[in-house]
Short mmCIF file of C-alpha atoms in Angstrom, two decimals:
data_model
loop_
_atom_site.label_atom_id
_atom_site.label_comp_id
_atom_site.label_asym_id
_atom_site.label_seq_id
_atom_site.Cartn_x
_atom_site.Cartn_y
_atom_site.Cartn_z
CA MET C 1 62.24 -5.15 -33.91
CA ALA C 2 61.26 -8.57 -32.56
CA ASN C 3 57.59 -9.52 -32.51
CA ILE C 4 56.68 -10.72 -28.99
CA THR C 5 53.48 -12.65 -28.18
CA LEU C 6 52.81 -13.79 -24.60
CA TYR C 7 50.02 -16.00 -23.27
CA ASN C 8 49.01 -16.19 -19.60
CA GLN C 9 47.30 -19.56 -20.13
CA ASP C 10 47.95 -23.26 -19.80
CA CYS C 11 50.29 -24.73 -22.37
CA THR C 12 47.92 -26.71 -24.56
CA SER C 13 45.17 -24.06 -24.74
CA ALA C 14 47.67 -21.40 -25.78
CA MET C 15 49.47 -23.62 -28.30
CA GLN C 16 46.16 -24.34 -30.00
CA GLN C 17 45.98 -20.62 -30.84
CA ILE C 18 49.36 -20.60 -32.60
CA GLU C 19 49.37 -20.86 -36.37
CA ALA C 20 50.41 -24.24 -37.77
CA GLU C 21 53.96 -24.51 -39.13
CA SER C 22 54.91 -21.06 -37.84
CA VAL C 23 57.65 -21.85 -35.30
CA ASP C 24 61.33 -22.39 -36.13
CA LEU C 25 62.72 -23.31 -32.71
CA ILE C 26 61.22 -24.57 -29.46
CA VAL C 27 63.35 -24.17 -26.34
CA THR C 28 61.69 -25.22 -23.12
CA ASP C 29 62.04 -26.73 -19.67
CA PRO C 30 58.79 -28.62 -19.02
CA PRO C 31 57.65 -28.94 -15.42
CA TYR C 32 57.86 -32.52 -14.27
CA ASN C 33 56.05 -32.21 -10.93
CA LEU C 34 52.56 -30.93 -11.67
CA LYS C 35 49.22 -31.67 -10.06
CA LYS C 36 45.67 -31.94 -11.43
CA MET C 37 47.03 -33.09 -14.77
CA ARG C 38 44.16 -35.40 -15.68
CA GLU C 39 41.68 -32.54 -15.39
CA ASN C 40 43.67 -30.00 -17.34
CA PHE C 41 46.96 -30.81 -19.06
CA PHE C 42 49.62 -28.38 -17.90
CA GLY C 43 46.86 -26.59 -16.06
CA SER C 44 48.66 -26.16 -12.75
CA ALA C 45 51.78 -24.33 -11.77
CA GLY C 46 52.18 -26.35 -8.57
CA TRP C 47 55.31 -28.39 -7.93
CA ASP C 48 53.70 -31.44 -6.31
CA ASP C 49 54.62 -34.95 -7.35
CA MET C 50 52.56 -36.63 -10.04
CA GLU C 51 52.35 -40.20 -11.24
CA PHE C 52 54.62 -41.22 -14.10
CA ASP C 53 51.69 -42.20 -16.33
CA GLU C 54 50.11 -38.77 -15.88
CA TRP C 55 53.37 -37.07 -16.75
CA ALA C 56 53.87 -39.22 -19.87
CA GLU C 57 50.31 -38.59 -21.02
CA SER C 58 50.83 -34.85 -20.62
CA MET C 59 54.11 -34.86 -22.53
CA ASP C 60 52.44 -36.81 -25.33
CA VAL C 61 49.91 -33.99 -25.71
CA PHE C 62 52.73 -31.44 -25.62
CA PHE C 63 54.62 -33.15 -28.46
CA GLU C 64 51.43 -33.57 -30.49
CA GLU C 65 50.79 -29.82 -30.35
CA SER C 66 54.47 -28.99 -30.90
CA ALA C 67 54.42 -31.07 -34.09
CA ARG C 68 51.51 -28.99 -35.36
CA VAL C 69 53.09 -25.56 -34.78
CA ILE C 70 56.72 -26.24 -35.72
CA LYS C 71 57.98 -26.03 -39.31
CA LYS C 72 59.45 -29.02 -41.12
CA GLY C 73 63.15 -28.89 -40.33
CA GLY C 74 62.50 -26.90 -37.16
CA THR C 75 64.44 -27.66 -34.00
CA MET C 76 63.56 -28.39 -30.39
CA ILE C 77 65.61 -28.35 -27.18
CA VAL C 78 63.98 -29.90 -24.11
CA PHE C 79 65.65 -29.59 -20.72
CA MET C 80 65.04 -32.47 -18.34
CA ALA C 81 66.50 -32.41 -14.84
CA THR C 82 65.17 -35.91 -14.14
CA ILE C 83 67.57 -38.01 -16.21
CA ILE C 84 65.54 -41.18 -15.76
CA LYS C 85 62.75 -39.66 -17.89
CA VAL C 86 64.93 -38.87 -20.94
CA GLU C 87 64.18 -42.20 -22.63
CA THR C 88 60.43 -41.58 -22.36
CA ILE C 89 60.82 -38.05 -23.77
CA ILE C 90 62.66 -39.46 -26.80
CA ARG C 91 60.04 -42.17 -27.38
CA LEU C 92 57.15 -39.70 -27.23
CA ALA C 93 58.88 -37.17 -29.48
CA GLU C 94 59.65 -39.81 -32.11
CA LYS C 95 56.00 -40.88 -32.04
CA HIS C 96 55.17 -37.39 -33.34
CA ASP C 97 57.85 -37.37 -36.09
CA PHE C 98 60.60 -35.56 -34.20
CA TYR C 99 64.03 -36.88 -35.12
CA TYR C 100 66.28 -37.51 -32.13
CA LYS C 101 69.72 -35.94 -32.56
CA THR C 102 71.48 -36.23 -29.19
CA THR C 103 71.25 -35.89 -25.44
CA GLY C 104 73.60 -33.33 -23.95
CA ILE C 105 74.60 -32.14 -20.52
CA TRP C 106 74.49 -28.71 -18.91
CA HIS C 107 77.15 -28.58 -16.21
CA LYS C 108 76.68 -25.95 -13.51
CA THR C 109 80.11 -24.73 -12.44
CA ASN C 110 78.91 -23.36 -9.08
CA PRO C 111 75.97 -25.53 -7.92
CA MET C 112 74.51 -25.37 -4.44
CA PRO C 113 76.61 -27.90 -2.45
CA ARG C 114 73.67 -29.53 -0.69
CA ASN C 115 74.58 -32.58 1.41
CA MET C 116 78.12 -32.44 0.05
CA ASN C 117 79.40 -34.71 2.82
CA LEU C 118 76.80 -37.36 2.08
CA HIS C 119 76.90 -37.80 -1.70
CA PHE C 120 77.99 -36.26 -5.01
CA VAL C 121 76.89 -32.67 -5.56
CA ASN C 122 74.11 -32.42 -8.16
CA SER C 123 75.69 -30.22 -10.84
CA THR C 124 74.17 -31.40 -14.13
CA GLU C 125 70.93 -31.39 -16.11
CA ALA C 126 70.17 -33.07 -19.41
CA TRP C 127 69.00 -31.40 -22.61
CA ILE C 128 67.58 -33.30 -25.56
CA TYR C 129 67.99 -32.11 -29.15
CA PHE C 130 65.41 -32.89 -31.87
CA THR C 131 64.63 -31.81 -35.41
CA TYR C 132 61.20 -32.16 -36.96
CA LYS C 133 60.65 -34.51 -39.94
CA LYS C 134 64.21 -33.88 -41.19
CA ARG C 135 67.61 -35.03 -40.00
CA MET C 136 69.08 -31.54 -40.34
CA GLY C 137 67.96 -28.13 -39.18
CA VAL C 138 69.61 -24.76 -38.67
CA PHE C 139 73.03 -25.27 -37.09
CA ASN C 140 75.14 -22.12 -36.90
CA ASN C 141 78.40 -23.61 -35.68
CA GLY C 142 80.66 -21.35 -37.77
CA GLY C 143 82.65 -24.38 -38.88
CA VAL C 144 83.67 -25.20 -35.31
CA GLY C 145 82.98 -28.52 -33.60
CA LEU C 146 80.48 -27.93 -30.79
CA HIS C 147 80.33 -30.42 -27.95
CA ASN C 148 77.11 -31.68 -26.39
CA PHE C 149 78.48 -30.57 -23.00
CA VAL C 150 77.71 -26.97 -22.03
CA GLU C 151 79.19 -25.30 -18.96
CA THR C 152 77.93 -22.14 -17.29
CA ALA C 153 77.44 -20.78 -13.82
CA VAL C 154 73.95 -21.03 -12.34
CA THR C 155 71.58 -18.12 -12.90
CA PRO C 156 73.17 -14.97 -11.45
CA SER C 157 71.29 -12.81 -8.96
CA GLY C 158 71.03 -9.95 -11.47
CA GLU C 159 68.83 -12.12 -13.69
CA ARG C 160 66.56 -12.87 -10.72
CA LYS C 161 66.01 -9.25 -9.68
CA TYR C 162 62.35 -9.27 -10.75
CA GLY C 163 61.58 -12.46 -8.83
CA ASN C 164 62.78 -15.99 -8.24
CA TYR C 165 61.62 -18.83 -10.51
CA PRO C 166 62.43 -22.36 -9.20
CA THR C 167 64.18 -23.70 -12.32
CA GLN C 168 65.32 -20.48 -14.01
CA LYS C 169 68.09 -21.04 -16.55
CA PRO C 170 70.91 -18.50 -17.09
CA GLU C 171 70.58 -16.28 -20.14
CA SER C 172 74.00 -17.38 -21.41
CA LEU C 173 72.83 -21.01 -21.57
CA ILE C 174 69.65 -20.24 -23.50
CA GLN C 175 71.48 -17.84 -25.83
CA HIS C 176 73.91 -20.63 -26.71
CA PHE C 177 71.05 -22.66 -28.18
CA VAL C 178 69.03 -19.81 -29.67
CA GLU C 179 71.97 -18.47 -31.69
CA ILE C 180 73.13 -21.89 -32.90
CA LEU C 181 69.73 -23.35 -33.75
CA SER C 182 67.87 -20.38 -35.23
CA ASN C 183 68.46 -17.30 -37.36
CA PRO C 184 67.51 -13.64 -36.81
CA ASN C 185 63.84 -12.88 -37.60
CA GLU C 186 62.83 -16.50 -37.09
CA CYS C 187 60.31 -17.52 -34.42
CA VAL C 188 61.24 -19.05 -31.06
CA LEU C 189 58.60 -20.66 -28.82
CA ASP C 190 58.84 -21.46 -25.12
CA PRO C 191 55.63 -23.19 -23.97
CA PHE C 192 56.76 -23.11 -20.31
CA MET C 193 58.54 -19.77 -20.22
CA GLY C 194 58.59 -19.32 -16.43
CA SER C 195 60.22 -15.96 -15.76
CA GLY C 196 60.88 -15.34 -19.45
CA THR C 197 64.57 -16.07 -20.03
CA THR C 198 63.99 -17.46 -23.54
CA GLY C 199 62.00 -14.34 -24.40
CA VAL C 200 64.73 -12.02 -23.14
CA VAL C 201 67.35 -13.83 -25.21
CA SER C 202 65.15 -14.00 -28.30
CA LYS C 203 64.46 -10.27 -28.20
CA ARG C 204 68.13 -9.39 -27.72
CA THR C 205 69.18 -11.60 -30.63
CA ASP C 206 66.47 -10.31 -33.01
CA ARG C 207 64.27 -13.40 -32.97
CA ASN C 208 60.49 -13.28 -32.75
CA PHE C 209 59.16 -14.92 -29.61
CA ILE C 210 56.04 -16.68 -28.38
CA GLY C 211 55.92 -17.41 -24.66
CA ILE C 212 53.36 -19.28 -22.57
CA GLU C 213 53.10 -19.28 -18.78
CA LEU C 214 50.10 -20.23 -16.66
CA ASP C 215 51.20 -18.85 -13.29
CA GLU C 216 50.20 -15.18 -13.11
CA GLU C 217 53.08 -14.17 -10.83
CA TYR C 218 55.73 -15.67 -13.09
CA PHE C 219 53.94 -14.33 -16.16
CA LYS C 220 54.17 -10.77 -14.82
CA ILE C 221 57.88 -11.27 -14.08
CA ALA C 222 58.40 -12.50 -17.65
CA GLN C 223 56.45 -9.58 -19.11
CA LYS C 224 58.59 -7.05 -17.29
CA ARG C 225 61.90 -8.77 -18.05
CA ILE C 226 61.13 -9.08 -21.75
CA ARG C 227 59.81 -5.52 -22.01
CA GLU C 228 62.96 -4.11 -20.42
CA ALA C 229 65.40 -6.38 -22.31
#
């Protein structure tokens, strides 16, 4: 049975409680519009705009703590909806000895067609793939070439039945990465777990899971989803 540990705290405070070199895979979707960052890194669940320098400073702290908890050869996937910030993410990760592997695309096959008569429909998000201090990590491809282009539908309503999280990813997308980049009984960490999708997938695929979420409402949604998975 998977070992599940959940923290209803801000990211950095909770990560400081995790044992060094204990995590095999980090899969996360960091918020990029937070407020009050200078006072408390990742200490707000708001979605207000923040200055670029504040965001970069916060991500630097995140990678510093990630480097402490992840094992050598461990893997990280970082989702980033704001494509313009990918270069900064790579620079900060490399500063903390993460090895950049590739940037991939998640294509949503049924996106909301907002302003479809004015411009192209926004149907993609980036994901960035790193390994820590080694060029190779776990890669369960079964001898098949896997593209850095992943297609799924957006999160179905059945996965939102406990509540709606603004950037919730579909379970099928997260499972794609968890199964390829980790093995059963290894430890998966999501420092911004939102409504708990990474935890649900980790439990179902026999991985141990550590999840962190500051917002109490989303934390309770994650707790219930993971418990009932």
